mmCIF file of C-alpha atoms and ligand atoms in Angstrom:
data_model
loop_
_atom_site.group_PDB
_atom_site.id
_atom_site.type_symbol
_atom_site.label_atom_id
_atom_site.label_comp_id
_atom_site.label_asym_id
_atom_site.label_seq_id
_atom_site.Cartn_x
_atom_site.Cartn_y
_atom_site.Cartn_z
ATOM 1 C CA UNK A 2 19.831 9.853 -13.845
ATOM 2 C CA UNK A 3 17.609 8.422 -10.927
ATOM 3 C CA UNK A 4 19.054 6.813 -8.043
ATOM 4 C CA UNK A 5 17.777 3.624 -8.973
ATOM 5 C CA UNK A 6 18.894 2.839 -12.323
ATOM 6 C CA UNK A 7 22.150 2.749 -10.883
ATOM 7 C CA UNK A 8 21.343 -0.419 -9.468
ATOM 8 C CA UNK A 9 20.535 -2.847 -11.968
ATOM 9 C CA UNK A 10 17.071 -3.921 -12.251
ATOM 10 C CA UNK A 11 16.321 -7.759 -10.866
ATOM 11 C CA UNK A 12 20.265 -7.920 -9.766
ATOM 12 C CA UNK A 13 20.613 -10.507 -7.025
ATOM 13 C CA UNK A 14 21.917 -8.622 -4.098
ATOM 14 C CA UNK A 15 18.997 -5.896 -3.729
ATOM 15 C CA UNK A 16 15.635 -7.672 -6.039
ATOM 16 C CA UNK A 17 12.753 -5.632 -5.098
ATOM 17 C CA UNK A 18 9.448 -6.632 -4.878
ATOM 18 C CA UNK A 19 6.377 -5.168 -4.425
ATOM 19 C CA UNK A 20 3.048 -7.502 -2.093
ATOM 20 C CA UNK A 21 -0.432 -5.773 -2.421
ATOM 21 C CA UNK A 22 -3.132 -6.869 0.058
ATOM 22 C CA UNK A 23 -6.259 -6.661 -2.363
ATOM 23 C CA UNK A 24 -8.335 -9.332 -0.599
ATOM 24 C CA UNK A 25 -10.833 -6.615 1.166
ATOM 25 C CA UNK A 26 -14.232 -7.124 1.002
ATOM 26 C CA UNK A 27 -15.064 -2.818 0.862
ATOM 27 C CA UNK A 28 -17.261 -2.896 3.118
ATOM 28 C CA UNK A 29 -17.172 1.119 4.000
ATOM 29 C CA UNK A 30 -17.346 1.524 0.347
ATOM 30 C CA UNK A 31 -20.996 -0.116 -0.114
ATOM 31 C CA UNK A 32 -22.414 -3.160 -1.456
ATOM 32 C CA UNK A 33 -20.994 -4.278 -4.516
ATOM 33 C CA UNK A 34 -17.845 -6.267 -6.212
ATOM 34 C CA UNK A 35 -14.614 -6.369 -3.753
ATOM 35 C CA UNK A 36 -13.037 -3.114 -3.780
ATOM 36 C CA UNK A 37 -9.871 -3.669 -5.774
ATOM 37 C CA UNK A 38 -11.741 -4.850 -8.737
ATOM 38 C CA UNK A 39 -14.001 -1.679 -9.229
ATOM 39 C CA UNK A 40 -13.729 0.560 -11.215
ATOM 40 C CA UNK A 41 -11.728 3.328 -11.351
ATOM 41 C CA UNK A 42 -11.692 5.534 -15.363
ATOM 42 C CA UNK A 43 -13.131 1.976 -16.472
ATOM 43 C CA UNK A 44 -10.040 0.137 -15.047
ATOM 44 C CA UNK A 45 -9.966 -1.754 -12.010
ATOM 45 C CA UNK A 46 -8.348 -0.408 -9.130
ATOM 46 C CA UNK A 47 -6.323 -3.120 -8.678
ATOM 47 C CA UNK A 48 -4.645 -2.783 -12.284
ATOM 48 C CA UNK A 49 -3.735 1.318 -11.197
ATOM 49 C CA UNK A 50 -2.406 0.159 -7.985
ATOM 50 C CA UNK A 51 -0.162 -2.640 -9.978
ATOM 51 C CA UNK A 52 0.792 -0.303 -12.430
ATOM 52 C CA UNK A 53 1.884 2.617 -9.953
ATOM 53 C CA UNK A 54 3.958 0.130 -8.577
ATOM 54 C CA UNK A 55 5.775 -1.192 -11.985
ATOM 55 C CA UNK A 56 6.196 2.173 -12.768
ATOM 56 C CA UNK A 57 9.528 1.858 -11.296
ATOM 57 C CA UNK A 58 12.097 0.604 -12.266
ATOM 58 C CA UNK A 59 13.595 -1.096 -9.238
ATOM 59 C CA UNK A 60 10.142 -3.334 -8.616
ATOM 60 C CA UNK A 61 10.791 -6.423 -10.866
ATOM 61 C CA UNK A 62 8.239 -9.011 -9.002
ATOM 62 C CA UNK A 63 4.877 -7.401 -8.002
ATOM 63 C CA UNK A 64 2.643 -9.944 -5.773
ATOM 64 C CA UNK A 65 -0.657 -9.871 -5.836
ATOM 65 C CA UNK A 66 -2.930 -10.865 -2.486
ATOM 66 C CA UNK A 67 -6.427 -11.640 -4.770
ATOM 67 C CA UNK A 68 -9.913 -12.278 -2.237
ATOM 68 C CA UNK A 69 -9.178 -15.859 -1.145
ATOM 69 C CA UNK A 70 -11.997 -17.151 -4.047
ATOM 70 C CA UNK A 71 -11.114 -14.558 -6.407
ATOM 71 C CA UNK A 72 -7.379 -15.782 -7.582
ATOM 72 C CA UNK A 73 -8.500 -17.495 -10.808
ATOM 73 C CA UNK A 74 -10.633 -14.080 -11.563
ATOM 74 C CA UNK A 75 -7.558 -11.418 -10.811
ATOM 75 C CA UNK A 76 -5.043 -13.757 -12.417
ATOM 76 C CA UNK A 77 -6.781 -13.290 -15.722
ATOM 77 C CA UNK A 78 -7.565 -9.760 -14.622
ATOM 78 C CA UNK A 79 -3.799 -9.160 -15.286
ATOM 79 C CA UNK A 80 -3.384 -10.965 -17.796
ATOM 80 C CA UNK A 81 -5.835 -9.023 -19.795
ATOM 81 C CA UNK A 82 -3.791 -5.684 -19.370
ATOM 82 C CA UNK A 83 -0.908 -4.423 -20.707
ATOM 83 C CA UNK A 84 1.750 -4.273 -17.747
ATOM 84 C CA UNK A 85 5.355 -3.155 -18.018
ATOM 85 C CA UNK A 86 6.994 -6.235 -19.230
ATOM 86 C CA UNK A 87 9.987 -5.969 -17.073
ATOM 87 C CA UNK A 88 8.443 -6.869 -13.790
ATOM 88 C CA UNK A 89 7.421 -10.369 -13.048
ATOM 89 C CA UNK A 90 3.184 -10.729 -11.828
ATOM 90 C CA UNK A 91 2.012 -13.701 -9.372
ATOM 91 C CA UNK A 92 -1.275 -13.883 -7.618
ATOM 92 C CA UNK A 93 -2.152 -15.681 -3.975
ATOM 93 C CA UNK A 94 -5.251 -15.932 -2.284
ATOM 94 C CA UNK A 95 -5.529 -13.517 0.527
ATOM 95 C CA UNK A 96 -6.770 -14.375 4.280
ATOM 96 C CA UNK A 97 -9.181 -12.598 6.249
ATOM 97 C CA UNK A 98 -7.595 -9.733 7.624
ATOM 98 C CA UNK A 99 -5.065 -7.530 6.067
ATOM 99 C CA UNK A 100 -2.534 -8.855 8.468
ATOM 100 C CA UNK A 101 -2.866 -12.107 7.146
ATOM 101 C CA UNK A 102 -2.983 -11.145 3.627
ATOM 102 C CA UNK A 103 0.188 -9.145 3.782
ATOM 103 C CA UNK A 104 1.698 -12.177 5.308
ATOM 104 C CA UNK A 105 0.732 -14.499 2.433
ATOM 105 C CA UNK A 106 2.291 -12.475 0.016
ATOM 106 C CA UNK A 107 5.362 -12.704 1.923
ATOM 107 C CA UNK A 108 5.712 -16.284 1.950
ATOM 108 C CA UNK A 109 5.321 -15.975 -2.026
ATOM 109 C CA UNK A 110 8.375 -14.187 -2.758
ATOM 110 C CA UNK A 111 11.321 -16.321 -3.793
ATOM 111 C CA UNK A 112 14.782 -16.273 -1.703
ATOM 112 C CA UNK A 113 16.399 -13.289 -4.529
ATOM 113 C CA UNK A 114 14.408 -10.666 -2.933
ATOM 114 C CA UNK A 115 16.049 -8.497 -0.504
ATOM 115 C CA UNK A 116 13.559 -5.057 -0.182
ATOM 116 C CA UNK A 117 10.075 -5.333 0.187
ATOM 117 C CA UNK A 118 7.017 -2.891 -0.404
ATOM 118 C CA UNK A 119 3.527 -3.177 0.937
ATOM 119 C CA UNK A 120 0.652 -1.392 -0.858
ATOM 120 C CA UNK A 121 -2.120 -1.379 -1.041
ATOM 121 C CA UNK A 122 -4.728 -1.906 -3.691
ATOM 122 C CA UNK A 123 -7.017 1.019 -1.963
ATOM 123 C CA UNK A 124 -4.408 3.725 -2.563
ATOM 124 C CA UNK A 125 -4.298 3.215 -6.627
ATOM 125 C CA UNK A 126 -2.643 6.319 -7.380
ATOM 126 C CA UNK A 127 0.274 6.796 -6.022
ATOM 127 C CA UNK A 128 2.553 8.166 -7.817
ATOM 128 C CA UNK A 129 5.975 6.686 -9.125
ATOM 129 C CA UNK A 130 8.083 9.295 -7.176
ATOM 130 C CA UNK A 131 6.789 8.662 -3.505
ATOM 131 C CA UNK A 132 7.545 4.871 -4.491
ATOM 132 C CA UNK A 133 11.466 5.668 -5.741
ATOM 133 C CA UNK A 134 11.787 7.412 -2.364
ATOM 134 C CA UNK A 135 10.751 4.702 0.013
ATOM 135 C CA UNK A 136 12.524 2.512 -2.089
ATOM 136 C CA UNK A 137 15.534 4.483 -2.052
ATOM 137 C CA UNK A 138 15.271 5.530 1.898
ATOM 138 C CA UNK A 139 15.308 1.588 2.833
ATOM 139 C CA UNK A 140 18.302 0.473 0.443
ATOM 140 C CA UNK A 141 20.376 3.663 2.194
ATOM 141 C CA UNK A 142 20.078 1.355 5.142
ATOM 142 C CA UNK A 143 16.726 2.160 6.843
ATOM 143 C CA UNK A 144 15.072 -1.163 7.381
ATOM 144 C CA UNK A 145 11.322 0.084 7.754
ATOM 145 C CA UNK A 146 10.185 3.486 5.603
ATOM 146 C CA UNK A 147 7.076 4.701 5.565
ATOM 147 C CA UNK A 148 5.210 7.473 3.896
ATOM 148 C CA UNK A 149 3.503 9.937 5.466
ATOM 149 C CA UNK A 150 1.911 13.798 5.444
ATOM 150 C CA UNK A 151 1.355 16.268 7.499
ATOM 151 C CA UNK A 152 -2.398 16.292 8.991
ATOM 152 C CA UNK A 153 -5.079 19.247 8.386
ATOM 153 C CA UNK A 154 -7.172 18.247 10.873
ATOM 154 C CA UNK A 155 -6.422 18.389 14.620
ATOM 155 C CA UNK A 156 -6.845 15.252 16.377
ATOM 156 C CA UNK A 157 -8.426 14.361 19.287
ATOM 157 C CA UNK A 158 -8.060 10.978 21.618
ATOM 158 C CA UNK A 159 -11.328 10.032 23.014
ATOM 159 C CA UNK A 160 -12.789 7.033 25.126
ATOM 160 C CA UNK A 161 -14.719 5.749 22.215
ATOM 161 C CA UNK A 162 -18.416 5.115 22.901
ATOM 162 C CA UNK A 163 -20.597 2.635 21.458
ATOM 163 C CA UNK A 164 -20.525 4.179 17.460
ATOM 164 C CA UNK A 165 -24.337 5.461 17.829
ATOM 165 C CA UNK A 166 -23.370 9.235 17.997
ATOM 166 C CA UNK A 167 -23.669 9.684 21.828
ATOM 167 C CA UNK A 168 -20.983 12.329 23.222
ATOM 168 C CA UNK A 169 -18.017 10.447 23.921
ATOM 169 C CA UNK A 170 -15.081 12.280 26.473
ATOM 170 C CA UNK A 171 -12.440 13.983 25.402
ATOM 171 C CA UNK A 172 -9.181 11.943 27.212
ATOM 172 C CA UNK A 173 -6.082 14.755 25.525
ATOM 173 C CA UNK A 174 -4.979 16.687 22.101
ATOM 174 C CA UNK A 175 -2.300 15.955 20.659
ATOM 175 C CA UNK A 176 0.325 18.233 18.756
ATOM 176 C CA UNK A 177 -0.503 18.648 15.586
ATOM 177 C CA UNK A 178 2.801 19.501 14.287
ATOM 178 C CA UNK A 179 4.063 15.986 15.858
ATOM 179 C CA UNK A 180 1.488 13.526 14.033
ATOM 180 C CA UNK A 181 1.846 12.043 10.829
ATOM 181 C CA UNK A 182 -0.986 10.150 8.245
ATOM 182 C CA UNK A 183 0.815 7.414 6.863
ATOM 183 C CA UNK A 184 0.589 6.267 3.616
ATOM 184 C CA UNK A 185 1.590 3.262 1.180
ATOM 185 C CA UNK A 186 3.953 1.887 -0.143
ATOM 186 C CA UNK A 187 5.451 1.122 3.296
ATOM 187 C CA UNK A 188 9.373 -0.707 2.414
ATOM 188 C CA UNK A 189 11.134 -2.688 4.650
ATOM 189 C CA UNK A 190 14.269 -4.567 4.297
ATOM 190 C CA UNK A 191 12.385 -8.039 3.839
ATOM 191 C CA UNK A 192 14.154 -9.605 6.909
ATOM 192 C CA UNK A 193 13.084 -7.309 9.276
ATOM 193 C CA UNK A 194 8.799 -7.485 7.845
ATOM 194 C CA UNK A 195 9.451 -11.383 7.587
ATOM 195 C CA UNK A 196 10.185 -11.737 11.083
ATOM 196 C CA UNK A 197 7.676 -8.560 12.217
ATOM 197 C CA UNK A 198 4.666 -10.846 10.786
ATOM 198 C CA UNK A 199 6.405 -13.993 12.167
ATOM 199 C CA UNK A 200 6.539 -12.670 15.900
ATOM 200 C CA UNK A 201 3.187 -10.652 15.858
ATOM 201 C CA UNK A 202 0.424 -12.523 16.432
ATOM 202 C CA UNK A 203 -3.213 -11.547 14.362
ATOM 203 C CA UNK A 204 -5.154 -9.990 17.534
ATOM 204 C CA UNK A 205 -8.883 -9.512 16.595
ATOM 205 C CA UNK A 206 -9.014 -7.401 13.122
ATOM 206 C CA UNK A 207 -4.693 -7.738 12.718
ATOM 207 C CA UNK A 208 -2.505 -4.848 12.290
ATOM 208 C CA UNK A 209 -3.324 -2.436 9.804
ATOM 209 C CA UNK A 210 0.282 -1.260 9.282
ATOM 210 C CA UNK A 211 3.325 -2.813 8.822
ATOM 211 C CA UNK A 212 5.442 -0.601 10.380
ATOM 212 C CA UNK A 213 3.621 -0.621 13.332
ATOM 213 C CA UNK A 214 4.750 -4.493 13.301
ATOM 214 C CA UNK A 215 8.039 -3.556 13.141
ATOM 215 C CA UNK A 216 7.649 -0.934 15.916
ATOM 216 C CA UNK A 217 6.826 -3.589 18.167
ATOM 217 C CA UNK A 218 10.596 -5.726 17.442
ATOM 218 C CA UNK A 219 11.916 -2.654 18.207
ATOM 219 C CA UNK A 220 13.367 -1.677 14.791
ATOM 220 C CA UNK A 221 13.512 1.875 14.033
ATOM 221 C CA UNK A 222 11.228 2.929 10.967
ATOM 222 C CA UNK A 223 11.466 6.523 9.479
ATOM 223 C CA UNK A 224 8.951 8.740 7.708
ATOM 224 C CA UNK A 225 9.547 10.262 4.148
ATOM 225 C CA UNK A 226 7.280 12.719 2.526
ATOM 226 C CA UNK A 227 3.632 10.939 1.051
ATOM 227 C CA UNK A 228 1.721 12.748 -1.926
ATOM 228 C CA UNK A 229 -2.035 13.888 -1.406
ATOM 229 C CA UNK A 230 -2.765 11.381 -4.700
ATOM 230 C CA UNK A 231 -1.366 8.616 -2.310
ATOM 231 C CA UNK A 232 -4.868 8.485 -0.956
ATOM 232 C CA UNK A 233 -6.522 5.677 0.155
ATOM 233 C CA UNK A 234 -9.732 4.844 -1.177
ATOM 234 C CA UNK A 235 -12.114 4.120 1.575
ATOM 235 C CA UNK A 236 -15.677 5.883 1.434
ATOM 236 C CA UNK A 237 -18.077 6.900 -1.672
ATOM 237 C CA UNK A 238 -16.105 10.203 -1.455
ATOM 238 C CA UNK A 239 -12.729 9.101 -1.843
ATOM 239 C CA UNK A 240 -13.987 7.371 -5.652
ATOM 240 C CA UNK A 241 -15.181 11.024 -6.613
ATOM 241 C CA UNK A 242 -11.739 12.319 -5.645
ATOM 242 C CA UNK A 243 -10.114 9.346 -7.535
ATOM 243 C CA UNK A 244 -11.985 10.353 -10.994
ATOM 244 C CA UNK A 245 -11.137 13.436 -10.518
ATOM 245 C CA UNK A 246 -7.567 13.106 -9.845
ATOM 246 C CA UNK A 247 -8.002 10.620 -13.031
ATOM 247 C CA UNK A 248 -9.262 13.349 -14.900
ATOM 248 C CA UNK A 249 -6.885 15.787 -13.846
ATOM 249 C CA UNK A 250 -3.737 13.691 -15.502
ATOM 250 C CA UNK A 251 -5.677 12.940 -18.365
ATOM 251 C CA UNK A 252 -6.103 16.442 -19.350
ATOM 252 C CA UNK A 253 -2.652 17.268 -18.657
ATOM 253 C CA UNK A 254 -1.493 14.620 -20.686
ATOM 254 C CA UNK A 255 -3.322 15.897 -23.115
ATOM 255 C CA UNK A 256 -0.935 19.707 -23.433
HETATM 256 N N1 CTP B 21 -7.259 -5.745 2.681
HETATM 257 C C1 CTP B 21 -6.451 -7.491 2.621
HETATM 258 N N2 CTP B 21 -7.279 -8.371 3.261
HETATM 259 C C2 CTP B 21 -7.961 -8.160 3.948
HETATM 260 C C3 CTP B 21 -8.228 -7.022 4.202
HETATM 261 C C4 CTP B 21 -8.152 -6.106 3.696
HETATM 262 O O1 CTP B 21 -5.626 -7.775 1.516
HETATM 263 N N3 CTP B 21 -8.609 -9.373 4.190
HETATM 264 C C5 CTP B 21 -6.308 -5.141 1.741
HETATM 265 C C6 CTP B 21 -7.604 -4.369 0.838
HETATM 266 O O2 CTP B 21 -7.957 -4.506 -0.406
HETATM 267 C C7 CTP B 21 -6.905 -3.022 0.619
HETATM 268 C C8 CTP B 21 -6.116 -2.906 2.161
HETATM 269 O O3 CTP B 21 -5.719 -3.993 2.662
HETATM 270 O O4 CTP B 21 -5.851 -2.912 -0.486
HETATM 271 C C9 CTP B 21 -6.520 -2.017 3.014
HETATM 272 O O5 CTP B 21 -7.603 -2.264 3.677
HETATM 273 P P1 CTP B 21 -8.708 -1.225 3.680
HETATM 274 O O6 CTP B 21 -8.826 0.067 2.970
HETATM 275 O O7 CTP B 21 -9.168 -1.274 4.982
HETATM 276 O O8 CTP B 21 -9.588 -2.325 3.056
HETATM 277 P P2 CTP B 21 -10.928 -2.828 2.649
HETATM 278 O O9 CTP B 21 -10.943 -3.749 3.677
HETATM 279 O O10 CTP B 21 -11.683 -4.073 1.752
HETATM 280 O O11 CTP B 21 -12.151 -2.200 3.524
HETATM 281 P P3 CTP B 21 -13.409 -2.164 4.969
HETATM 282 O O12 CTP B 21 -12.810 -2.443 5.806
HETATM 283 O O13 CTP B 21 -13.842 -0.741 4.674
HETATM 284 O O14 CTP B 21 -13.914 -3.239 4.389
HETATM 285 MG MG1 MG B 22 -10.678 -3.133 6.097
#
């Protein structure tokens, strides 16, 4: 029995919801449809992400944050795909930055939600075991939980140049073994995340990491093991990788 099945799904004391920011344009992927609506294996990336959250028995509500003018289209898309029935689906329009989009999603949560996952639509292939381990850590008392992986590359801090390729001075080289690349879904005690979004103002492009906002409140954040299939689809090569992961899954399902 999984740890999650000990708490009845939808029980009022610990209802778990997932907010999926999907309002981005996908500029780094190149021109075309908003990133979350692009197809992977013939299915929109967003539908993969919704299924990945609903695959957890603990998740009884998914809030999708759609492109600002695309909420009706996203609602139709969700209605047109087969999704688990133990989960409710809500679509709200998003904002100009990820931080604003997440805030708009949080504002749509009903009162009985006490645990919130925030999951990028751009991470369509996260396995359910990763989702469940994040939820389990929040239910175990951690106010903020982040799935993350050790880095393959060494990282250098530089004095950024103009982006045109001129040499950039290196300032420092953090010890790689102490670094983690963070993924989503990030999991939170709902009150803690709501307070972070109330208190941390949108600055420039806004925060790209919800846990970082909680850190700024001074609340503890912990990391649990992430998964290589939870990578973010950002650039064109990531689409190739995502298609390959889906092909591998189809091949394995066939045996
Ligand atoms: N996102 C959002 N609202 C925004 C910007 C981003 O909901 N105003 C979402 C994206 O849809 C994505 C997630 O935040 O699911 C992570 O953002 P990112 O990977 O940067 O996606 P985009 O912003 O769409 O891509 P790019 O930065 O290349 O334009
Ligand atoms: Mg972005």
